[in-house]
mmCIF file with all atom_site columns, C-alpha atoms and ligand atoms in Angstrom:
data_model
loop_
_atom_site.group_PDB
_atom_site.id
_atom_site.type_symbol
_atom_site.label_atom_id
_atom_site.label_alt_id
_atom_site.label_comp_id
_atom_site.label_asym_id
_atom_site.label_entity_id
_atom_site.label_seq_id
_atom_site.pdbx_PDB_ins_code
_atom_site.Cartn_x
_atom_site.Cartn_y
_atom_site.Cartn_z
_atom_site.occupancy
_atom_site.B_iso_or_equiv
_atom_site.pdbx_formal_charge
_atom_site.auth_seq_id
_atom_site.auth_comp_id
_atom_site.auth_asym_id
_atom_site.auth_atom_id
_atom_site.pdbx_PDB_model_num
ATOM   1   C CA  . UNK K 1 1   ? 0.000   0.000  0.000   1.00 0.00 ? 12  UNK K CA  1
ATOM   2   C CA  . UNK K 1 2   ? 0.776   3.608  -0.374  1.00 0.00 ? 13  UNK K CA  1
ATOM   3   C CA  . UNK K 1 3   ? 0.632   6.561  1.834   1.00 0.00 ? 14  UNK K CA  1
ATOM   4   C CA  . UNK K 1 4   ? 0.594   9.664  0.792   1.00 0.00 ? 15  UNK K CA  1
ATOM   5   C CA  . UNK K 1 5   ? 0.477   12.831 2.483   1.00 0.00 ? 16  UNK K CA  1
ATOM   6   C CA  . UNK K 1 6   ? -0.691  15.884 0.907   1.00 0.00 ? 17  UNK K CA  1
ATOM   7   C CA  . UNK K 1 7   ? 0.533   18.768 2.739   1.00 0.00 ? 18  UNK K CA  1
ATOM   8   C CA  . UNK K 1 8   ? -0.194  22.104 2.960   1.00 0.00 ? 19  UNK K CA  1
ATOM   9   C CA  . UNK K 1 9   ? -1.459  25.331 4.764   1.00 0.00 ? 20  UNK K CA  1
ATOM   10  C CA  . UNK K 1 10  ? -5.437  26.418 4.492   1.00 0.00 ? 21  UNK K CA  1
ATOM   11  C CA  . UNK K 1 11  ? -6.511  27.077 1.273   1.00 0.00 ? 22  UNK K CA  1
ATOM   12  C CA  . UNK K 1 12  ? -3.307  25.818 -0.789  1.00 0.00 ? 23  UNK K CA  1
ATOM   13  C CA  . UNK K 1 13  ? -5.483  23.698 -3.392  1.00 0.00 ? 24  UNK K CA  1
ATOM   14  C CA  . UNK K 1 14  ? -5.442  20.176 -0.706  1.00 0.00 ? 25  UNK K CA  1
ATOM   15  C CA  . UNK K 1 15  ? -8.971  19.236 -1.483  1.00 0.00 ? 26  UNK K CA  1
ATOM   16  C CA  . UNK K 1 16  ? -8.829  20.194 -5.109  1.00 0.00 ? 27  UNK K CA  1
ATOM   17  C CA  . UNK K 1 17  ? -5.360  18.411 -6.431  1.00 0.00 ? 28  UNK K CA  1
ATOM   18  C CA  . UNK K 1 18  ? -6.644  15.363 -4.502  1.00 0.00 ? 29  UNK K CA  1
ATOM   19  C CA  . UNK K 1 19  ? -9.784  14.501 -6.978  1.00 0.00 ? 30  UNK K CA  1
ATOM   20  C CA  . UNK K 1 20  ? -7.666  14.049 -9.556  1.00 0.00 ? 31  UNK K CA  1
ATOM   21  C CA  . UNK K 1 21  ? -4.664  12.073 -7.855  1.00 0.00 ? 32  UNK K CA  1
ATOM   22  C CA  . UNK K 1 22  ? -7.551  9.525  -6.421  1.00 0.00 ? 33  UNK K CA  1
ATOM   23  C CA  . UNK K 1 23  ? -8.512  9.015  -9.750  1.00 0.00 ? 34  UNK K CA  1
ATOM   24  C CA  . UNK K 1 24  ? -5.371  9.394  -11.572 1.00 0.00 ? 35  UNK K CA  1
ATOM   25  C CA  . UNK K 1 25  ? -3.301  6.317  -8.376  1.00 0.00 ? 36  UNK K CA  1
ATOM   26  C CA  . UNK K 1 26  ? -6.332  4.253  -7.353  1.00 0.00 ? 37  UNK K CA  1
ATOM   27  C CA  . UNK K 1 27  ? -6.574  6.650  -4.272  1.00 0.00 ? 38  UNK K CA  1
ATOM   28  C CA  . UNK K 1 28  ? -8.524  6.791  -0.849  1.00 0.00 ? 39  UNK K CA  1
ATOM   29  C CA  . UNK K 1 29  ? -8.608  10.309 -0.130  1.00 0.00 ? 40  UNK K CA  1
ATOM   30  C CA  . UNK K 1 30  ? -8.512  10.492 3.286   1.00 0.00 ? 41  UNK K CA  1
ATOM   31  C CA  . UNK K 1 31  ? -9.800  14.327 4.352   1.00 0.00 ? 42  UNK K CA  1
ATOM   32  C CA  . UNK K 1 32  ? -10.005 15.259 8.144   1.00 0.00 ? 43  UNK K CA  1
ATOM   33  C CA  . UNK K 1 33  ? -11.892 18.219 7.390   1.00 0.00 ? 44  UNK K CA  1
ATOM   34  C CA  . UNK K 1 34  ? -14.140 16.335 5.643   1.00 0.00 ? 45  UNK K CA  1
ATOM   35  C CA  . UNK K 1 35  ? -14.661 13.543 8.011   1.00 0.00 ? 46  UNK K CA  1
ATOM   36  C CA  . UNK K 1 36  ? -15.135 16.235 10.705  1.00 0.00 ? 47  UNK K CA  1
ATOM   37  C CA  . UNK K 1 37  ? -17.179 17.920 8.761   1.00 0.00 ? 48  UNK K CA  1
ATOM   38  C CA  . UNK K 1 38  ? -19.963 14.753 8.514   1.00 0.00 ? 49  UNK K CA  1
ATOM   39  C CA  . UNK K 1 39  ? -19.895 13.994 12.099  1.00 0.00 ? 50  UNK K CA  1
ATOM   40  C CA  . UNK K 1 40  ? -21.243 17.825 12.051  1.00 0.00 ? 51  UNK K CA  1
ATOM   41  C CA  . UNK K 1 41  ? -23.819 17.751 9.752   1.00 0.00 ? 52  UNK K CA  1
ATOM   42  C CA  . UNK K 1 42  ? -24.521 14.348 11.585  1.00 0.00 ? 53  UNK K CA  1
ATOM   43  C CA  . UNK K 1 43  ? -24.893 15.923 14.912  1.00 0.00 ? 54  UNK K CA  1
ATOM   44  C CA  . UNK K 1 44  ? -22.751 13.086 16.724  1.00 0.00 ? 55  UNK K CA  1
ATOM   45  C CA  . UNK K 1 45  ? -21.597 14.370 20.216  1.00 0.00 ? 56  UNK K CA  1
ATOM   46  C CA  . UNK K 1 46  ? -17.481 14.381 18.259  1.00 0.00 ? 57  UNK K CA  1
ATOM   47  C CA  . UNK K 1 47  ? -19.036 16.636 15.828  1.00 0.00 ? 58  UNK K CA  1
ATOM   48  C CA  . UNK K 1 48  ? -20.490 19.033 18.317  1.00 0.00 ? 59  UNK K CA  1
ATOM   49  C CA  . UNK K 1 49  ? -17.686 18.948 20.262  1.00 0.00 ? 60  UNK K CA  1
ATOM   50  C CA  . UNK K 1 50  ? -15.092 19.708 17.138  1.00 0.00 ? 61  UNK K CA  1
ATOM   51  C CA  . UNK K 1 51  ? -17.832 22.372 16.063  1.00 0.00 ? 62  UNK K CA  1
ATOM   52  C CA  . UNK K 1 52  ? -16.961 25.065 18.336  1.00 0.00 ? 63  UNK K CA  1
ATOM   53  C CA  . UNK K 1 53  ? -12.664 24.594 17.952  1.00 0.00 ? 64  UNK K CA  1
ATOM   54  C CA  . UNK K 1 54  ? -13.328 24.170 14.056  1.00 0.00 ? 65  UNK K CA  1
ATOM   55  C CA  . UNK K 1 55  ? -14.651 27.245 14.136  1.00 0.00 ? 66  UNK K CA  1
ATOM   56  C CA  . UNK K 1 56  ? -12.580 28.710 16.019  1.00 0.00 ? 67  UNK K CA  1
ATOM   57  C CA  . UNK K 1 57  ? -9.721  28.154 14.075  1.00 0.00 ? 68  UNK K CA  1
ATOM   58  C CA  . UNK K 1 58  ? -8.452  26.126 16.466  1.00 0.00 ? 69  UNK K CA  1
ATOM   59  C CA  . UNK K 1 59  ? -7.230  21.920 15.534  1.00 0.00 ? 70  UNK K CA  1
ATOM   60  C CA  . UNK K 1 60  ? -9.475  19.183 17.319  1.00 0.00 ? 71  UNK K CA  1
ATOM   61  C CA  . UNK K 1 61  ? -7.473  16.993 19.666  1.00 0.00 ? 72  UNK K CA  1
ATOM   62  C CA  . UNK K 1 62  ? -5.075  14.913 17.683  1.00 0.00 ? 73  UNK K CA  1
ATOM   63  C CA  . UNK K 1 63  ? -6.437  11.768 19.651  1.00 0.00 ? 74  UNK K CA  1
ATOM   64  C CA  . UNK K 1 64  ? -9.960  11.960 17.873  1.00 0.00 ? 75  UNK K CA  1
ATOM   65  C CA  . UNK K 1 65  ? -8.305  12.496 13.921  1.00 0.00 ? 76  UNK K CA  1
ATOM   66  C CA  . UNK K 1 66  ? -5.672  9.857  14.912  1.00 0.00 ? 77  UNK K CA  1
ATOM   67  C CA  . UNK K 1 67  ? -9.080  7.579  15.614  1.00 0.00 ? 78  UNK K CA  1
ATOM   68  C CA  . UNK K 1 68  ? -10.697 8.335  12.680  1.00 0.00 ? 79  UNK K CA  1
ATOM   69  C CA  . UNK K 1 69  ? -7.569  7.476  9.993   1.00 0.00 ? 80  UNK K CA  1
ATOM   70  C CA  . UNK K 1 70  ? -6.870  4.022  12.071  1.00 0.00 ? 81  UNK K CA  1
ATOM   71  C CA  . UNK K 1 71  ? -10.348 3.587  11.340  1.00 0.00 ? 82  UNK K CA  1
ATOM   72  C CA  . UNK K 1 72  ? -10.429 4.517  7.934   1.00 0.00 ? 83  UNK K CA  1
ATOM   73  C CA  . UNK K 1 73  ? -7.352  2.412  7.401   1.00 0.00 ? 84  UNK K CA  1
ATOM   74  C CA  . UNK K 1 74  ? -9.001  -0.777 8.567   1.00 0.00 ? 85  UNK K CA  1
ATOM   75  C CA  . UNK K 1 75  ? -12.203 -0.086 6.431   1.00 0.00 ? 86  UNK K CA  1
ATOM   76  C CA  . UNK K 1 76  ? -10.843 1.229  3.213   1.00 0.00 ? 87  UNK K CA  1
ATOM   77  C CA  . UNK K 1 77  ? -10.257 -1.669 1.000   1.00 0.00 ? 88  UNK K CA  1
ATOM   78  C CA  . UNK K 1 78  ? -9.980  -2.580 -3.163  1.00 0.00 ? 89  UNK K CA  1
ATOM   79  C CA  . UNK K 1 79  ? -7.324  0.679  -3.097  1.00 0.00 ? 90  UNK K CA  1
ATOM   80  C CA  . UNK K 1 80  ? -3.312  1.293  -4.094  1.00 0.00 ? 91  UNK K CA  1
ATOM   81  C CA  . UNK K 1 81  ? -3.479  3.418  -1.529  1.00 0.00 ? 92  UNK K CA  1
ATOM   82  C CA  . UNK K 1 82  ? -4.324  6.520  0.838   1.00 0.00 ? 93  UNK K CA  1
ATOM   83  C CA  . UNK K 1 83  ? -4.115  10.076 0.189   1.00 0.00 ? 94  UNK K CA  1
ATOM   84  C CA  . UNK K 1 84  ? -4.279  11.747 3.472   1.00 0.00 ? 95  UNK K CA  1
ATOM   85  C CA  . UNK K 1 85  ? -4.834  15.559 3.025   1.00 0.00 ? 96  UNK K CA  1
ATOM   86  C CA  . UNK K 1 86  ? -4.956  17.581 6.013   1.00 0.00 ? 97  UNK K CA  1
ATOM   87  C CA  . UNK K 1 87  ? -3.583  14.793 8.486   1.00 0.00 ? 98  UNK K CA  1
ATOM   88  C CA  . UNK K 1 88  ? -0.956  14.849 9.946   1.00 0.00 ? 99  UNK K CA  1
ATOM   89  C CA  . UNK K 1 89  ? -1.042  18.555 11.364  1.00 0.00 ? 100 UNK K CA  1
ATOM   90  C CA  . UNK K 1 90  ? 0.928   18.177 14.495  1.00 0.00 ? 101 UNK K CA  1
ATOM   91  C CA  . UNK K 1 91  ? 4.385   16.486 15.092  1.00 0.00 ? 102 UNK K CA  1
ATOM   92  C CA  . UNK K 1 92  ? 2.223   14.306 17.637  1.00 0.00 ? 103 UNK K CA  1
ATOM   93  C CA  . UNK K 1 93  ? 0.047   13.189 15.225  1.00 0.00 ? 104 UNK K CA  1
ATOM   94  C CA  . UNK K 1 94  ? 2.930   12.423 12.266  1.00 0.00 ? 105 UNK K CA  1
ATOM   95  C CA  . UNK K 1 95  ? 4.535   10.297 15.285  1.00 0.00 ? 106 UNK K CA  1
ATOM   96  C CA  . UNK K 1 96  ? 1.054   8.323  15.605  1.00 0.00 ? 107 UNK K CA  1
ATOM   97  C CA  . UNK K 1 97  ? 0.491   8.047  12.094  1.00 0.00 ? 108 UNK K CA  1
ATOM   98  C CA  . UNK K 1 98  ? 4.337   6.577  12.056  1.00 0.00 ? 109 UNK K CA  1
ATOM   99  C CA  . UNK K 1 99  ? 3.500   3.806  14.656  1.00 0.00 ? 110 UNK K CA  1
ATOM   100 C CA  . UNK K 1 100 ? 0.584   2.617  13.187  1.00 0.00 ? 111 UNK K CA  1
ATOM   101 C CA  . UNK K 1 101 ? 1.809   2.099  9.785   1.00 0.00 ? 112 UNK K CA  1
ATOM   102 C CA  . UNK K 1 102 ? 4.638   0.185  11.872  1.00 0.00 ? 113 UNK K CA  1
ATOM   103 C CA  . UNK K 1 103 ? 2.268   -1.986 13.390  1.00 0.00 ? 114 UNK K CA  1
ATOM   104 C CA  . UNK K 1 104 ? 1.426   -3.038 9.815   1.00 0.00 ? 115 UNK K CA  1
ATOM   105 C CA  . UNK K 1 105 ? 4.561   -2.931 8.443   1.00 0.00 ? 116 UNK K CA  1
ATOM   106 C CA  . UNK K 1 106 ? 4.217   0.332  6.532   1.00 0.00 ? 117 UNK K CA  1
ATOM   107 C CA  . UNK K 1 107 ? 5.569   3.739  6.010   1.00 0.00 ? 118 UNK K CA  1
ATOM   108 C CA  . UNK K 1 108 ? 4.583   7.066  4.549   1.00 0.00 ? 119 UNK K CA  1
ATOM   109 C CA  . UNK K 1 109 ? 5.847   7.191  1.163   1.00 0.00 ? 120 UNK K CA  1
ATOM   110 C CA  . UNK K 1 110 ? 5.575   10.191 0.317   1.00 0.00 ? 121 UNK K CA  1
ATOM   111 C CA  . UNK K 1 111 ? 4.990   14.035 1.419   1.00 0.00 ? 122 UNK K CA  1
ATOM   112 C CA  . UNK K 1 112 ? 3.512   16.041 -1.711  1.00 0.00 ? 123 UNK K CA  1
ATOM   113 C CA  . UNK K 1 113 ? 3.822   19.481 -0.241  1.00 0.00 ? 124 UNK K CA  1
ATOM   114 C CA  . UNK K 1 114 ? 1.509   22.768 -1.606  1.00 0.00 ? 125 UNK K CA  1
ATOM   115 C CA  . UNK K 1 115 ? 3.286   25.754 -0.668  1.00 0.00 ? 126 UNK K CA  1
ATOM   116 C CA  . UNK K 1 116 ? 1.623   29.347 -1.540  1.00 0.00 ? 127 UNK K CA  1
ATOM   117 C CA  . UNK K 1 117 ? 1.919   32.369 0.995   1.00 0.00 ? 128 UNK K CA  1
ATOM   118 C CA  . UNK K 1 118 ? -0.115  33.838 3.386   1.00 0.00 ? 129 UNK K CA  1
ATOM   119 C CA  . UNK K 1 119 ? -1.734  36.875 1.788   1.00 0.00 ? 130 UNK K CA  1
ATOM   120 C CA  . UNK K 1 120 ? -2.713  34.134 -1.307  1.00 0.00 ? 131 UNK K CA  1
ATOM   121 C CA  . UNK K 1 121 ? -4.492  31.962 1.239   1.00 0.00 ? 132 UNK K CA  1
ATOM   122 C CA  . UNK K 1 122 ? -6.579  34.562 2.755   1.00 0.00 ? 133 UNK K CA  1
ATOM   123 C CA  . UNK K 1 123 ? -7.396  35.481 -1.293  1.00 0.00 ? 134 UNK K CA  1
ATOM   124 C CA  . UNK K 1 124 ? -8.403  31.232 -1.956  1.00 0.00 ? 135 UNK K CA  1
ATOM   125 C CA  . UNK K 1 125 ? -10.734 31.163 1.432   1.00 0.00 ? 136 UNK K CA  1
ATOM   126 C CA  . UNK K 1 126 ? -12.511 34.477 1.267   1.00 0.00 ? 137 UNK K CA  1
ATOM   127 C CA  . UNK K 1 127 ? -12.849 32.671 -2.579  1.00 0.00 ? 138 UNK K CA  1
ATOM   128 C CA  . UNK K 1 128 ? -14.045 29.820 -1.343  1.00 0.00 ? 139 UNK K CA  1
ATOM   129 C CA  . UNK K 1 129 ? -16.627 30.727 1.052   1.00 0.00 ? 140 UNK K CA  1
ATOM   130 C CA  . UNK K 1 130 ? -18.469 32.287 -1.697  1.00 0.00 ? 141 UNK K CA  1
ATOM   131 C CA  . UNK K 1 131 ? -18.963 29.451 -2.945  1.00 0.00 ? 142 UNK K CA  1
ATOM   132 C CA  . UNK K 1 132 ? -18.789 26.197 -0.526  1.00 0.00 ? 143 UNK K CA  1
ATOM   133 C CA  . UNK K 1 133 ? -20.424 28.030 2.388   1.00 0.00 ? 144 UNK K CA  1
ATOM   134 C CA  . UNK K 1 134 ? -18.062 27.152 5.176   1.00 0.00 ? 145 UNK K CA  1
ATOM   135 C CA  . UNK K 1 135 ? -18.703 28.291 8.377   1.00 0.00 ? 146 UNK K CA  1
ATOM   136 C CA  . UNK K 1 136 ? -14.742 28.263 9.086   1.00 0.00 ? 147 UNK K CA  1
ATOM   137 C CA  . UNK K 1 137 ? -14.079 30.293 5.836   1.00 0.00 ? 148 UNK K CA  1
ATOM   138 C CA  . UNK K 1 138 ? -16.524 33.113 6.580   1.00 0.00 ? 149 UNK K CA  1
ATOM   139 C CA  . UNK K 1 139 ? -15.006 34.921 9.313   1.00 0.00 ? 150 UNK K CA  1
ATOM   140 C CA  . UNK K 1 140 ? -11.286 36.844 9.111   1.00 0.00 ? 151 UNK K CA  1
ATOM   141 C CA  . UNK K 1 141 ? -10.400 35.879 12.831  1.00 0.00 ? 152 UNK K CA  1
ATOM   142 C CA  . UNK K 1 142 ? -10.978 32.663 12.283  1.00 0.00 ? 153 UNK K CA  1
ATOM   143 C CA  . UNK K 1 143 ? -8.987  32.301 9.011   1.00 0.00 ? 154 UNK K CA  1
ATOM   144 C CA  . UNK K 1 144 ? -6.316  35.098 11.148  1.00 0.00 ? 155 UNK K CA  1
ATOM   145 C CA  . UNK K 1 145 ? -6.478  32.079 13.706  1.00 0.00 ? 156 UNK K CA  1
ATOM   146 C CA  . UNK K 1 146 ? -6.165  29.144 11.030  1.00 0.00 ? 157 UNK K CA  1
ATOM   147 C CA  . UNK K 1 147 ? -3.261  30.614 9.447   1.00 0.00 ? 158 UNK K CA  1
ATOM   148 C CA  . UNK K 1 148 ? -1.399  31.015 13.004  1.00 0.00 ? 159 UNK K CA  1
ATOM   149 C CA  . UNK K 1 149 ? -2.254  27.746 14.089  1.00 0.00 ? 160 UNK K CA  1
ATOM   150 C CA  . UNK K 1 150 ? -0.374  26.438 10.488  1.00 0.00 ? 161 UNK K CA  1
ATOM   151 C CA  . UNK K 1 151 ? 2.539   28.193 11.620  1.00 0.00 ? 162 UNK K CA  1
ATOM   152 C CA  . UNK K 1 152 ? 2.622   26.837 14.969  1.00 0.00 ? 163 UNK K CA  1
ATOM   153 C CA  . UNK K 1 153 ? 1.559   23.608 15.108  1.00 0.00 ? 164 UNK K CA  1
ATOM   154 C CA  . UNK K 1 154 ? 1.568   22.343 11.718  1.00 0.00 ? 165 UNK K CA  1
ATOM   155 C CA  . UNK K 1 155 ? 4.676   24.089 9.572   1.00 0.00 ? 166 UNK K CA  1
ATOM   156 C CA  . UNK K 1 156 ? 7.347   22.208 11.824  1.00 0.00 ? 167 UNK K CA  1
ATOM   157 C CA  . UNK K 1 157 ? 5.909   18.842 10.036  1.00 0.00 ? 168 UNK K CA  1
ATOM   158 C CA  . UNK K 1 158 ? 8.129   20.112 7.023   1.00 0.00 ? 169 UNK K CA  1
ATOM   159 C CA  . UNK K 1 159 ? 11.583  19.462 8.740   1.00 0.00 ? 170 UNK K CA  1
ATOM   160 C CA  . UNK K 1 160 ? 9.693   16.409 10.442  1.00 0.00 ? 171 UNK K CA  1
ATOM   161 C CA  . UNK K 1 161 ? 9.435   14.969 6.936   1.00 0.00 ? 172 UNK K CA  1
ATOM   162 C CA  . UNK K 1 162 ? 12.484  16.038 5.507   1.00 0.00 ? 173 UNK K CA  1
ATOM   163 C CA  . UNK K 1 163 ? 15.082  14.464 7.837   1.00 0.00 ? 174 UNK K CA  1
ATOM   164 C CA  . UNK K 1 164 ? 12.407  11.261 6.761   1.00 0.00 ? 175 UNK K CA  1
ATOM   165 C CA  . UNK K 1 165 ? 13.679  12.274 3.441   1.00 0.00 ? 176 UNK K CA  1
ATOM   166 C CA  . UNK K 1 166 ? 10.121  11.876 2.470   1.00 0.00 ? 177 UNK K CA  1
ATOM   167 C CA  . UNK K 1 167 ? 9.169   15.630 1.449   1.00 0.00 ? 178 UNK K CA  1
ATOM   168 C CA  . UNK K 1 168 ? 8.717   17.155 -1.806  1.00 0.00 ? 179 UNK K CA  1
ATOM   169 C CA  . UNK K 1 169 ? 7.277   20.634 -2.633  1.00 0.00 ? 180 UNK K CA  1
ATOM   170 C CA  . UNK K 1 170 ? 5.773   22.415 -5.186  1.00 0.00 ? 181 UNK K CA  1
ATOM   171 C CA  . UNK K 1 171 ? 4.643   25.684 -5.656  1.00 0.00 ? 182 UNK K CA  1
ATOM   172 C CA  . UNK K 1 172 ? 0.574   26.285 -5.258  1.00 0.00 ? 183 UNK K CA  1
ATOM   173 C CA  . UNK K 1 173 ? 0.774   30.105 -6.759  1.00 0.00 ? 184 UNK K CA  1
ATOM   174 C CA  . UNK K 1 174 ? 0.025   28.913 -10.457 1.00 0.00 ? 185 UNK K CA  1
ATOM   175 C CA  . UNK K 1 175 ? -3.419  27.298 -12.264 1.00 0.00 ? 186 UNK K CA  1
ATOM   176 C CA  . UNK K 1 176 ? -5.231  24.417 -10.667 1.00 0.00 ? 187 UNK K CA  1
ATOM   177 C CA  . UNK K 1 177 ? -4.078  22.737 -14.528 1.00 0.00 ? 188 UNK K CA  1
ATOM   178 C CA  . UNK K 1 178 ? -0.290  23.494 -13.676 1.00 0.00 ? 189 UNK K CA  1
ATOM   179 C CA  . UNK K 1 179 ? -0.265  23.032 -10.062 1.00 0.00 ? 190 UNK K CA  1
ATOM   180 C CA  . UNK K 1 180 ? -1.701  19.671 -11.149 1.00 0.00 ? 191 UNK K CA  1
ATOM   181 C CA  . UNK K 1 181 ? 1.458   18.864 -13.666 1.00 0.00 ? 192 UNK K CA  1
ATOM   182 C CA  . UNK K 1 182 ? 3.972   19.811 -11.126 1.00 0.00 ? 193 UNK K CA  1
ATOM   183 C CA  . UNK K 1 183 ? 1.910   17.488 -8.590  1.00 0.00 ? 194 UNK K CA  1
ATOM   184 C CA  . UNK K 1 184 ? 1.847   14.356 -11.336 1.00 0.00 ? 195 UNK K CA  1
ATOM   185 C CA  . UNK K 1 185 ? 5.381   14.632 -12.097 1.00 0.00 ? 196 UNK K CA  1
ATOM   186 C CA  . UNK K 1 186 ? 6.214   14.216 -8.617  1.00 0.00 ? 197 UNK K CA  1
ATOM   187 C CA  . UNK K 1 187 ? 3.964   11.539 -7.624  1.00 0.00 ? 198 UNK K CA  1
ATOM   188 C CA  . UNK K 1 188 ? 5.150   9.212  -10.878 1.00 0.00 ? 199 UNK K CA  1
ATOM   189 C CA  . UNK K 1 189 ? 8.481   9.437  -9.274  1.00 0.00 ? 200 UNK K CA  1
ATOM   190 C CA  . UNK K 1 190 ? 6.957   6.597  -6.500  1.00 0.00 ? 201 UNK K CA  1
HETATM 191 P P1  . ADP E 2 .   ? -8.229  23.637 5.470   1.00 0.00 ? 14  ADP E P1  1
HETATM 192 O O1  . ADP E 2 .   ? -7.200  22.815 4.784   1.00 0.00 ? 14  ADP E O1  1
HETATM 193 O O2  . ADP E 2 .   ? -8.871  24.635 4.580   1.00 0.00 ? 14  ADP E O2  1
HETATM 194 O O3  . ADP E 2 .   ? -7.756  24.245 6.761   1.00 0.00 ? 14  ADP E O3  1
HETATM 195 P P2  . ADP E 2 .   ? -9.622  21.257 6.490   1.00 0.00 ? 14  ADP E P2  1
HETATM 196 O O4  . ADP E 2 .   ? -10.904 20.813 5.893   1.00 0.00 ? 14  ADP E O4  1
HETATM 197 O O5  . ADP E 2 .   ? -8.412  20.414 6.280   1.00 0.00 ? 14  ADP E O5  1
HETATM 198 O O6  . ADP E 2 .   ? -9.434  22.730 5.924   1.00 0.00 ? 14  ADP E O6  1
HETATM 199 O O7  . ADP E 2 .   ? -9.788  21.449 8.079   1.00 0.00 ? 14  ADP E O7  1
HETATM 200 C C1  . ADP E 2 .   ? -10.804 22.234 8.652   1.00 0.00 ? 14  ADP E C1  1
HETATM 201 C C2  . ADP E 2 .   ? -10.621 22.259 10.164  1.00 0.00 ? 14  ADP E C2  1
HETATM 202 O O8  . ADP E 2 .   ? -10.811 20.942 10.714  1.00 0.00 ? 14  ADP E O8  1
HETATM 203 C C3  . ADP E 2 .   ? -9.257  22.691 10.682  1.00 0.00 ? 14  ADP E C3  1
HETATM 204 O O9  . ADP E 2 .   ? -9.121  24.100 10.750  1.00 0.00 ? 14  ADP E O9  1
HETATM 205 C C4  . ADP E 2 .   ? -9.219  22.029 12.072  1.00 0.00 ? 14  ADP E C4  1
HETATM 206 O O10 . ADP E 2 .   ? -9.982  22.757 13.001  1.00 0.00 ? 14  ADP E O10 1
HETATM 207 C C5  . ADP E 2 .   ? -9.938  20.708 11.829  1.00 0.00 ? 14  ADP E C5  1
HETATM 208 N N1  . ADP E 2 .   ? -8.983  19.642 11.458  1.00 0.00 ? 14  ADP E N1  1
HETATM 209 C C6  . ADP E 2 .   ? -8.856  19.043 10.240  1.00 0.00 ? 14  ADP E C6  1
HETATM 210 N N2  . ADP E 2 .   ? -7.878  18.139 10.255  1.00 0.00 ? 14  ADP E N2  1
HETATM 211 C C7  . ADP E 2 .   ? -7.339  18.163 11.498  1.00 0.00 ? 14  ADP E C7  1
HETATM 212 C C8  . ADP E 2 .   ? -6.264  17.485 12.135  1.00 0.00 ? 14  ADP E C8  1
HETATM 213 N N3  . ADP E 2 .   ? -5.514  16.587 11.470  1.00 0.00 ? 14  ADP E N3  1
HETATM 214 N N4  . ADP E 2 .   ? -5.999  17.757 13.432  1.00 0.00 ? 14  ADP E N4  1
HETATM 215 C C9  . ADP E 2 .   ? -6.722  18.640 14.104  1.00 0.00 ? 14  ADP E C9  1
HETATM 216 N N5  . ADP E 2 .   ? -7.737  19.347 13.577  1.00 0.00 ? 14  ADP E N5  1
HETATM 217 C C10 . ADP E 2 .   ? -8.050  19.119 12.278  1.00 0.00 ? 14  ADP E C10 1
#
């Protein structure tokens, strides 16, 4: 099996690059947003209580995402692999992730980075709320808040994955058609 991690701050194209790679690999795209996101909409007492930190800007406790992708893991089956896209966002959770792909003999293959700066990702969300309706996209303090807690919790991850030798990066500035190229020609390499 492969794992794949796409990495990236808010708003960097994550959720968009990964519809085609799924396709493209034989894929399970793996989205913690998104699987938060249905325990939400479900009501379920994890959704209410990720509800008011999601909104916040603030991450849910790595314990209930590191739940959900075992989970995922042992349901997810007929695949080449996993694309996880927004996991892992804390060195915590990269060190869970990396013992239970142990425990099955596995590793992360590979770290397909999406780098674009700040004042670009505030431009994508405020973008994006137009149209998806996200509660966490519609207010600045929360994206202010979102874009902090990238550069706190989640940005160390890069030299995490690095010294795995694992990390490659590519720059999220350009079309959703080029930033897609760039991606491809990366992920052909494994
Ligand atoms: P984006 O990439 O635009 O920030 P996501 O859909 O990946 O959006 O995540 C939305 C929110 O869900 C995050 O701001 C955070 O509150 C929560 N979340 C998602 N994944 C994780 C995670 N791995 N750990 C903690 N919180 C998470």
């Amino acid at each position: 099996m492969k794992y794949y991690i796409l990495f990236g701050p808010p708003g960097a194209g994550k959720g968009t690059q990964a519809s085609s790679m799924v396709e493209k690999y034989n894929l399970c795209h793996l989205s913690t947003g998104e699987l938060l996101r249905k325990e939400i909409a479900a009501g379920s007492s994890l959704g209410i209580k990720a509800k008011s930190l999601i909104d916040a800007g603030e991450l849910v406790p790595d314990e209930i995402v590191e739940d959900m992708i075992k989970n995922e893991f042992e349901t997810v089956k007929d695949v080449d692999g996993f694309l996880l896209d927004g996991f892992p966002r804390t060195i915590a959770q990269a060190e869970a992730l990396d013992k239970i792909l142990a425990a099955k003999n596995e590793k992360v293959t590979s770290v397909i980075s999406i780098m674009i700066p700040d004042e670009l990702i505030k431009e994508r969300i405020k973008h994006r709320a137009a149209i998806e309706g996200r509660a966490d996209d519609a207010k600045d303090s929360t994206i202010n808040n979102r874009i902090k807690t990238y550069h706190e919790k989640t940005e160390p991850l890069i030299s995490f994955y690095k010294k795995a030798q694992a990390y490659k990066e590519v720059d999220g500035t350009g079309s959703i058609e080029g930033v897609r190229e760039k991606v491809n020609a990366l992920m052909d390499k494994f």
